[in-house]
Coordinates of C-alpha atoms and ligand atoms in Angstrom, one line a residue:
M1 CA 74.2 18.2 -11.9
R2 CA 70.4 18.4 -12.9
Q3 CA 71.4 19.2 -16.7
L4 CA 73.5 15.4 -16.4
T5 CA 70.3 13.4 -14.8
D6 CA 67.8 15.2 -17.3
R7 CA 70.1 14.2 -20.3
L8 CA 70.5 10.4 -19.1
A9 CA 66.5 10.4 -18.3
E10 CA 65.8 12.0 -22.0
S11 CA 67.7 9.2 -23.7
A12 CA 66.3 6.5 -20.9
F13 CA 62.6 7.6 -21.9
A14 CA 63.5 7.9 -25.8
I15 CA 64.0 3.9 -25.7
R16 CA 60.4 3.4 -24.0
E17 CA 57.9 2.5 -26.4
P18 CA 55.3 5.1 -27.7
I19 CA 51.8 4.8 -26.0
K20 CA 49.3 2.9 -28.3
P21 CA 46.0 4.1 -29.0
R22 CA 43.4 2.7 -26.8
G23 CA 40.6 2.6 -29.4
N24 CA 40.5 -1.1 -30.6
L25 CA 41.5 -2.7 -27.3
K26 CA 41.5 -6.6 -27.4
I27 CA 41.4 -8.7 -24.4
R28 CA 44.6 -11.2 -25.0
P29 CA 44.2 -14.9 -23.2
F30 CA 46.8 -14.5 -20.4
S31 CA 50.0 -15.8 -21.0
M32 CA 53.2 -16.6 -18.8
S33 CA 55.5 -16.4 -21.2
S34 CA 54.3 -13.2 -22.7
G35 CA 53.7 -11.9 -19.4
F36 CA 57.1 -10.6 -18.5
P37 CA 58.6 -8.4 -21.3
T38 CA 61.4 -7.2 -19.1
S39 CA 62.8 -10.8 -18.6
A40 CA 66.1 -9.3 -20.2
R41 CA 66.2 -7.2 -17.8
I42 CA 68.2 -7.4 -13.9
Y43 CA 65.6 -6.2 -11.3
M44 CA 67.3 -5.5 -7.7
D45 CA 64.8 -3.4 -6.6
A46 CA 62.4 -5.5 -4.8
N47 CA 62.0 -3.4 -1.7
A48 CA 60.2 -0.9 -4.2
T49 CA 57.8 -4.0 -5.2
T50 CA 58.1 -7.6 -6.4
P51 CA 56.4 -9.5 -9.1
L52 CA 53.9 -12.3 -8.5
L53 CA 55.0 -15.6 -8.2
P54 CA 53.3 -18.1 -11.0
E55 CA 51.8 -20.0 -7.7
V56 CA 50.5 -16.7 -6.5
V57 CA 48.6 -16.0 -10.0
E58 CA 47.4 -19.4 -10.4
A59 CA 45.7 -19.0 -7.0
M60 CA 44.2 -15.9 -7.8
L61 CA 43.2 -16.7 -11.2
P62 CA 39.5 -18.4 -10.2
Y63 CA 38.3 -15.1 -8.2
W64 CA 38.3 -12.5 -10.9
M65 CA 35.7 -14.4 -13.5
E66 CA 34.7 -17.8 -12.1
H67 CA 34.3 -17.2 -8.4
F68 CA 33.7 -13.4 -8.7
G69 CA 31.0 -13.5 -5.8
N70 CA 30.8 -10.8 -2.9
A71 CA 32.1 -12.6 0.1
S72 CA 28.9 -10.8 2.1
S73 CA 26.1 -12.5 0.0
I74 CA 24.5 -15.4 1.0
H75 CA 24.1 -17.3 -2.4
L76 CA 26.1 -19.7 -3.4
H77 CA 28.7 -17.2 -5.2
G78 CA 29.1 -15.2 -2.0
Q79 CA 29.9 -18.6 -0.1
Q80 CA 32.8 -19.4 -2.5
A81 CA 34.1 -15.9 -2.1
R82 CA 33.6 -16.4 1.7
T83 CA 35.4 -19.9 2.0
A84 CA 38.3 -18.3 0.0
V85 CA 38.7 -15.3 2.5
D86 CA 38.3 -17.6 5.5
R87 CA 40.9 -20.0 4.1
A88 CA 43.3 -17.0 3.5
R89 CA 42.8 -15.8 7.1
E90 CA 43.5 -19.2 8.1
T91 CA 46.9 -19.3 6.2
M92 CA 47.7 -15.3 7.9
T93 CA 47.0 -16.9 11.4
E94 CA 50.0 -19.2 11.1
F95 CA 52.1 -16.4 9.3
F96 CA 51.8 -14.1 12.3
N97 CA 51.0 -17.0 14.8
C98 CA 47.6 -15.4 16.0
H99 CA 44.0 -16.3 16.1
D100 CA 41.7 -15.9 12.9
A101 CA 39.9 -12.8 14.8
E102 CA 42.8 -11.0 14.9
V103 CA 43.6 -10.9 11.2
V104 CA 42.2 -7.9 9.2
F105 CA 42.6 -7.5 5.8
N106 CA 43.1 -4.3 4.1
S107 CA 44.8 -2.2 1.1
G108 CA 48.3 -2.6 2.3
G109 CA 51.2 -1.1 4.5
T110 CA 50.1 2.6 4.2
E111 CA 46.6 1.7 5.3
G112 CA 47.9 -0.7 8.3
D113 CA 50.3 2.2 9.3
N114 CA 48.1 5.0 9.2
T115 CA 45.2 2.6 11.1
A116 CA 47.5 2.0 13.9
L117 CA 48.4 5.7 14.2
V118 CA 44.9 7.3 13.6
G119 CA 43.1 4.6 15.0
L120 CA 44.5 4.4 18.3
L121 CA 45.6 7.7 19.1
H122 CA 43.4 10.6 20.8
P123 CA 43.9 14.4 21.5
G124 CA 46.5 14.4 24.4
D125 CA 48.2 11.4 23.6
H126 CA 51.9 11.0 23.1
L127 CA 53.2 8.6 20.3
I128 CA 56.8 7.5 19.9
T129 CA 58.2 6.3 16.9
T130 CA 61.7 6.5 14.7
S131 CA 63.0 9.0 12.4
I132 CA 63.9 6.4 9.9
E133 CA 60.3 5.0 9.5
H134 CA 58.5 5.1 6.0
S135 CA 56.5 8.0 5.2
A136 CA 53.0 6.2 5.8
I137 CA 54.3 6.4 9.4
L138 CA 55.7 9.9 9.3
E139 CA 53.3 11.7 7.8
A140 CA 50.1 9.9 9.9
A141 CA 52.2 11.3 12.9
K142 CA 52.4 14.8 11.0
R143 CA 48.8 14.8 10.5
L144 CA 48.1 13.9 14.3
A145 CA 50.0 16.7 15.6
Q146 CA 47.4 18.8 13.8
C147 CA 44.9 17.1 16.4
G148 CA 47.0 17.6 19.3
V149 CA 48.8 14.1 19.6
E150 CA 52.7 14.7 20.2
T151 CA 55.5 12.6 18.8
T152 CA 58.8 11.8 19.9
F153 CA 61.0 10.8 17.1
V154 CA 63.8 8.3 18.1
A155 CA 67.0 9.0 16.3
P156 CA 68.8 5.6 15.2
Q157 CA 72.6 5.0 15.9
P158 CA 75.0 5.6 12.9
S159 CA 74.7 1.6 12.0
G160 CA 70.6 2.5 11.7
L161 CA 69.5 0.6 14.6
I162 CA 67.6 1.8 17.0
D163 CA 68.5 1.6 20.7
P164 CA 65.7 0.0 22.8
S165 CA 67.0 2.3 26.0
D166 CA 66.3 5.4 23.7
I167 CA 62.4 4.5 23.2
L168 CA 62.4 3.6 27.2
R169 CA 63.8 7.3 27.9
A170 CA 61.2 8.6 25.4
I171 CA 58.3 7.5 27.3
R172 CA 56.1 9.7 29.0
P173 CA 52.7 9.4 31.3
E174 CA 50.6 10.2 28.3
T175 CA 52.5 7.9 25.9
R176 CA 49.9 5.6 24.4
L177 CA 51.8 3.9 21.4
I178 CA 55.0 3.0 20.3
S179 CA 55.4 2.5 16.5
V180 CA 58.9 1.0 15.3
M181 CA 59.6 -1.0 12.0
L182 CA 60.6 -4.4 11.5
A183 CA 63.2 -4.3 8.7
N184 CA 64.1 -0.4 7.3
N185 CA 63.3 -0.1 3.9
E186 CA 66.5 1.5 2.6
T187 CA 68.8 -0.5 4.3
G188 CA 67.3 -3.7 5.5
V189 CA 68.3 -3.0 9.1
L190 CA 66.5 -5.1 11.4
Q191 CA 65.3 -3.2 14.3
P192 CA 65.1 -5.1 17.9
V193 CA 61.5 -5.6 18.0
E194 CA 61.5 -8.2 21.1
E195 CA 63.7 -6.0 23.2
I196 CA 61.0 -3.0 22.3
G197 CA 58.0 -5.1 22.7
K198 CA 59.4 -5.8 26.3
V199 CA 60.1 -2.1 27.0
A200 CA 56.3 -1.7 25.7
A201 CA 54.8 -4.6 27.9
D202 CA 56.8 -3.3 31.1
T203 CA 55.2 0.1 30.7
G204 CA 51.8 -1.0 29.5
I205 CA 51.9 0.9 26.2
Y206 CA 50.5 -0.3 23.2
F207 CA 53.2 -1.6 20.3
H208 CA 52.9 -1.4 16.6
I209 CA 55.4 -2.9 14.1
D210 CA 55.1 -1.9 10.7
A211 CA 56.7 -4.8 9.4
V212 CA 56.2 -4.4 5.4
Q213 CA 59.5 -5.1 4.5
G214 CA 60.4 -7.9 7.5
A215 CA 57.5 -10.0 6.1
G216 CA 58.7 -12.9 3.8
K217 CA 62.2 -12.3 4.6
V218 CA 62.3 -12.8 8.6
K219 CA 59.8 -14.8 10.7
I220 CA 57.2 -13.0 12.3
D221 CA 55.8 -14.5 15.7
V222 CA 53.5 -11.9 17.3
R223 CA 53.3 -13.7 20.7
K224 CA 57.0 -13.5 20.9
I225 CA 57.3 -10.1 19.7
G226 CA 54.4 -9.3 22.0
C227 CA 53.1 -6.5 19.7
H228 CA 49.4 -5.4 19.8
L229 CA 49.6 -4.4 16.3
L230 CA 51.3 -5.5 13.0
S231 CA 50.8 -4.4 9.2
I232 CA 52.3 -6.1 6.2
S233 CA 51.7 -5.7 2.3
A234 CA 51.3 -8.2 -0.1
H235 CA 53.4 -6.6 -2.9
K236 CA 56.6 -6.6 -1.1
M237 CA 56.5 -10.6 -0.9
H238 CA 55.8 -11.6 -4.4
G239 CA 52.0 -10.8 -3.9
P240 CA 49.6 -8.3 -5.5
K241 CA 49.6 -4.6 -5.0
G242 CA 47.0 -3.2 -2.9
V243 CA 46.1 -5.8 -0.6
G244 CA 47.6 -6.2 2.9
A245 CA 46.8 -7.6 6.3
M246 CA 47.4 -6.3 9.9
F247 CA 47.6 -8.4 13.0
V248 CA 45.1 -6.7 15.5
R249 CA 45.6 -8.2 19.3
R250 CA 42.1 -9.0 20.8
G251 CA 41.2 -6.2 23.0
T252 CA 43.2 -3.5 21.2
P253 CA 40.9 -0.7 20.9
V254 CA 41.9 0.6 17.4
E255 CA 39.4 2.3 15.5
S256 CA 38.6 1.6 11.8
L257 CA 39.8 4.3 9.2
L258 CA 36.8 3.4 7.0
V259 CA 33.4 3.1 7.9
G260 CA 30.4 1.4 6.2
G261 CA 29.6 -2.4 5.8
S262 CA 30.5 -4.4 9.1
H263 CA 33.1 -6.0 7.1
E264 CA 36.4 -7.7 8.9
R265 CA 34.6 -7.8 12.3
R266 CA 33.6 -4.1 11.9
R267 CA 37.1 -3.4 11.8
R268 CA 37.8 -2.5 8.2
A269 CA 34.5 -1.4 6.0
G270 CA 34.7 -2.0 2.1
T271 CA 34.0 -5.2 0.2
E272 CA 36.8 -7.6 0.5
N273 CA 39.3 -7.9 -2.6
V274 CA 38.7 -11.6 -2.8
A275 CA 41.5 -12.4 -5.5
G276 CA 44.0 -9.9 -3.6
I277 CA 43.4 -11.9 -0.5
V278 CA 44.0 -15.2 -1.9
G279 CA 46.9 -13.7 -3.7
L280 CA 48.3 -12.5 -0.3
A281 CA 47.7 -15.7 1.5
K282 CA 49.5 -17.7 -1.1
A283 CA 52.6 -15.2 -1.1
A284 CA 52.5 -16.1 2.9
E285 CA 52.0 -19.5 2.5
L286 CA 55.2 -19.9 0.2
A287 CA 57.5 -17.5 2.6
I288 CA 56.2 -19.6 5.6
D289 CA 57.8 -22.3 3.5
S290 CA 61.1 -20.6 2.5
L291 CA 61.4 -19.4 6.0
A292 CA 61.3 -22.9 7.3
D293 CA 64.0 -24.1 5.3
G294 CA 66.9 -23.0 7.1
T295 CA 69.1 -25.3 5.2
P296 CA 72.4 -23.8 3.7
D297 CA 70.5 -24.2 0.2
G298 CA 67.2 -22.9 1.7
P299 CA 66.0 -19.7 -0.1
I300 CA 66.8 -17.2 2.4
T301 CA 70.4 -18.3 3.3
R302 CA 70.8 -18.7 -0.6
L303 CA 69.6 -15.0 -0.8
A304 CA 71.9 -13.6 1.7
K305 CA 74.9 -15.3 0.3
L306 CA 74.0 -13.7 -3.1
R307 CA 73.7 -10.4 -1.3
D308 CA 76.8 -10.9 0.5
R309 CA 78.8 -11.5 -2.7
L310 CA 77.3 -8.8 -4.5
E311 CA 78.3 -6.2 -1.6
T312 CA 82.0 -7.6 -1.1
A313 CA 82.5 -7.1 -4.6
I314 CA 80.8 -3.7 -4.8
L315 CA 82.6 -2.5 -1.6
R316 CA 86.2 -3.0 -3.9
I317 CA 85.2 -0.3 -5.8
P318 CA 87.3 2.7 -4.2
G319 CA 85.5 5.4 -2.5
S320 CA 82.7 3.3 -1.6
G321 CA 81.4 1.9 2.0
L322 CA 78.3 0.2 3.6
N323 CA 75.3 1.9 5.0
G324 CA 74.5 0.0 8.1
A325 CA 77.6 -1.1 9.8
G326 CA 78.4 -1.1 13.5
A327 CA 81.3 0.7 15.0
D328 CA 83.4 -2.5 14.2
G329 CA 82.6 -2.1 10.3
K330 CA 80.8 -5.3 10.2
P331 CA 77.3 -5.4 9.0
V332 CA 74.4 -5.1 11.7
P333 CA 71.3 -7.7 11.4
R334 CA 69.5 -7.1 8.1
A335 CA 67.1 -8.5 5.9
A336 CA 68.8 -11.0 3.5
N337 CA 67.9 -9.5 0.5
T338 CA 69.2 -5.6 1.1
T339 CA 72.3 -3.6 1.0
N340 CA 72.9 0.2 0.5
I341 CA 76.1 1.4 -0.5
W342 CA 77.5 4.7 -0.7
F343 CA 79.8 5.9 -3.4
D344 CA 82.1 9.0 -3.3
N345 CA 82.0 11.3 -5.9
L346 CA 79.3 11.0 -8.0
E347 CA 75.3 11.4 -7.7
G348 CA 73.5 8.6 -7.0
E349 CA 70.5 9.2 -9.2
A350 CA 72.7 9.5 -12.0
L351 CA 73.8 6.1 -11.5
V352 CA 70.3 4.9 -11.0
I353 CA 69.8 6.3 -14.5
A354 CA 73.0 5.1 -16.3
L355 CA 72.2 1.5 -14.8
D356 CA 68.6 1.6 -16.0
L357 CA 69.9 2.2 -19.7
K358 CA 72.2 -0.9 -19.1
G359 CA 69.2 -2.9 -18.0
I360 CA 69.5 -3.0 -14.5
A361 CA 66.9 -1.7 -12.1
I362 CA 67.8 -0.3 -8.5
S363 CA 67.2 2.4 -6.4
G364 CA 68.8 5.5 -4.7
G365 CA 66.8 6.0 -1.3
S366 CA 62.9 5.1 -1.3
A367 CA 60.9 4.3 -4.2
C368 CA 58.2 5.6 -2.7
H369 CA 59.6 9.5 -3.0
S370 CA 61.1 8.6 -6.5
G371 CA 61.3 12.0 -8.3
A372 CA 62.1 13.8 -5.0
T373 CA 66.1 14.9 -5.0
E374 CA 65.9 15.3 -1.5
P375 CA 68.5 12.9 -0.1
S376 CA 67.1 10.2 2.2
H377 CA 65.8 11.1 5.5
V378 CA 66.8 7.7 6.6
L379 CA 70.5 8.2 5.4
M380 CA 70.6 11.6 7.0
A381 CA 69.1 10.4 10.3
M382 CA 72.3 7.9 10.5
G383 CA 74.5 10.9 10.4
L384 CA 75.4 10.7 6.7
D385 CA 75.9 14.3 5.0
K386 CA 73.7 15.4 2.4
I387 CA 76.4 14.3 -0.5
R388 CA 76.8 11.0 0.6
A389 CA 73.3 10.3 1.3
R390 CA 72.6 11.4 -2.3
A391 CA 75.4 9.2 -3.5
S392 CA 74.0 6.0 -1.9
L393 CA 72.0 3.5 -3.4
R394 CA 70.1 0.5 -2.4
F395 CA 70.2 -3.3 -4.1
S396 CA 67.2 -5.2 -2.9
L397 CA 67.4 -8.8 -4.6
L398 CA 64.4 -10.7 -5.4
K399 CA 63.9 -14.3 -3.9
T400 CA 64.2 -15.1 -7.4
A401 CA 68.0 -13.7 -7.9
T402 CA 70.5 -15.8 -9.2
D403 CA 74.5 -16.0 -9.7
A404 CA 74.0 -14.8 -13.1
D405 CA 72.2 -11.5 -12.0
V406 CA 75.0 -10.9 -9.5
D407 CA 77.9 -11.5 -12.1
H408 CA 76.2 -9.3 -14.6
V409 CA 75.7 -6.3 -12.2
L410 CA 79.3 -6.6 -11.0
R411 CA 80.6 -6.5 -14.9
V412 CA 78.5 -3.5 -15.5
L413 CA 78.6 -1.3 -12.3
P414 CA 82.5 -0.5 -11.7
E415 CA 82.5 0.9 -15.1
A416 CA 79.6 3.0 -14.8
V417 CA 80.6 4.3 -11.5
E418 CA 84.0 5.1 -13.0
H419 CA 82.6 6.8 -16.4
L420 CA 79.9 8.9 -13.8
R421 CA 82.6 10.0 -11.5
A422 CA 84.8 11.4 -14.6
L423 CA 81.7 13.5 -15.6
S424 CA 80.6 14.5 -12.1
P425 CA 80.1 17.8 -10.9
V426 CA 80.4 16.3 -7.2
A427 CA 83.9 15.0 -8.1
A428 CA 84.6 18.4 -9.7
G429 CA 83.5 20.1 -6.3
T430 CA 80.9 22.1 -8.1
L431 CA 77.8 20.7 -6.2
S432 CA 77.1 21.1 -2.5
Ligands
PLP1 N1 56.0 0.8 5.3 C1 57.1 0.5 4.9 C2 58.2 0.0 5.5 C3 57.4 0.5 3.5 O1 58.7 0.0 2.7 C4 56.4 0.5 2.5 C5 56.2 0.8 1.2 O2 57.3 0.9 0.4 C6 55.0 1.0 2.9 C7 54.9 0.9 4.3 C8 53.7 1.3 2.6 O3 53.2 0.2 2.0 P1 52.4 0.2 0.6 O4 52.9 0.2 -0.5 O5 51.7 -1.5 0.7 O6 51.3 1.1 1.0

């Protein structure tokens, strides 16, 4: 099988432009029209990352050259930067439904997840999380095991849903933190965080939510959920990469991972990424507007309809099925943009490469693990065997996806599946 994927990959790389020498690098003025050379391609990998929306770029632009000040400086340049950070914090209070003192800007989802676990847990404490979390949680839990923090990994039901009663059953006297994701990055399945929040409140345990994939797709209300900590990342919601935010409920004794200056009320040292923070807030503002529009033509409803049309048509391909369905075969609650589908008798990685060659970007498993040939830990935890997990693909639509994008994928995909099945050693029974 590797030979097939290697051959496909070689041809994919062959069509990419050679790297140009950097000697006479000239800075060209920014142009929106030349800014998206991949526009002819169809991108259905929004859960890996999203492009910045033009409004976000526009909001950020002044903070690189014109208002470049350090938000800690007391002169005018510093004041301009501080005002921008303060305004961004105001927007985030609306996004989370919290106070401004409860917003901490950071570098993104990995930092938020690491901070929640490493900043709150001490030797002898017990952590409850799930076996379908992102590696930013799973690896942090692994690191904590070396310092005497034990973790219980609650498994999902075959649908991908976590049962709150399984969380309740895992609680011990020394349990200090429950950490559960809002939306799964691979299946889009939305976890019952409000019910889990009740379990945490009833038992007096801290509760962190990795909301990186849910942010911008479902409304977040930290008061309603009752969590103590919640992490988001700008680049999953049409904001810039390398910036994010955390909600930290007042009085939550979480220690900063980074020490140094007294930035962010001593909860996260390091000069603020002003342009990034402004971009995050703009993306959050646009998301608030989208989520407020619940009309049939509203952006989220429109996106869910597009996803459903895509999914229904793909599932007509013989030997395919949905990851994220309940016992009745119907999808459980999911983020509006995501579907994850298995295809019998083919290798998912080969299909990802074949579609890439046809100008369609999708993903098998999590992009953060790209290059890894191990089947998805999420799908395996849901009970799929290795072959079916490897033969699963994630389609995650951008907010800007169109009917034409879906039509094009539906024209190309069935033929690609058929072609690969004819070549596949999985079909021939030579791959285990
Ligand atoms: N948590 C989840 C659920 C994710 O999907 C990701 C990224 O894919 C992360 C955390 C890490 O976020 P970041 O890329 O901002 O570090």
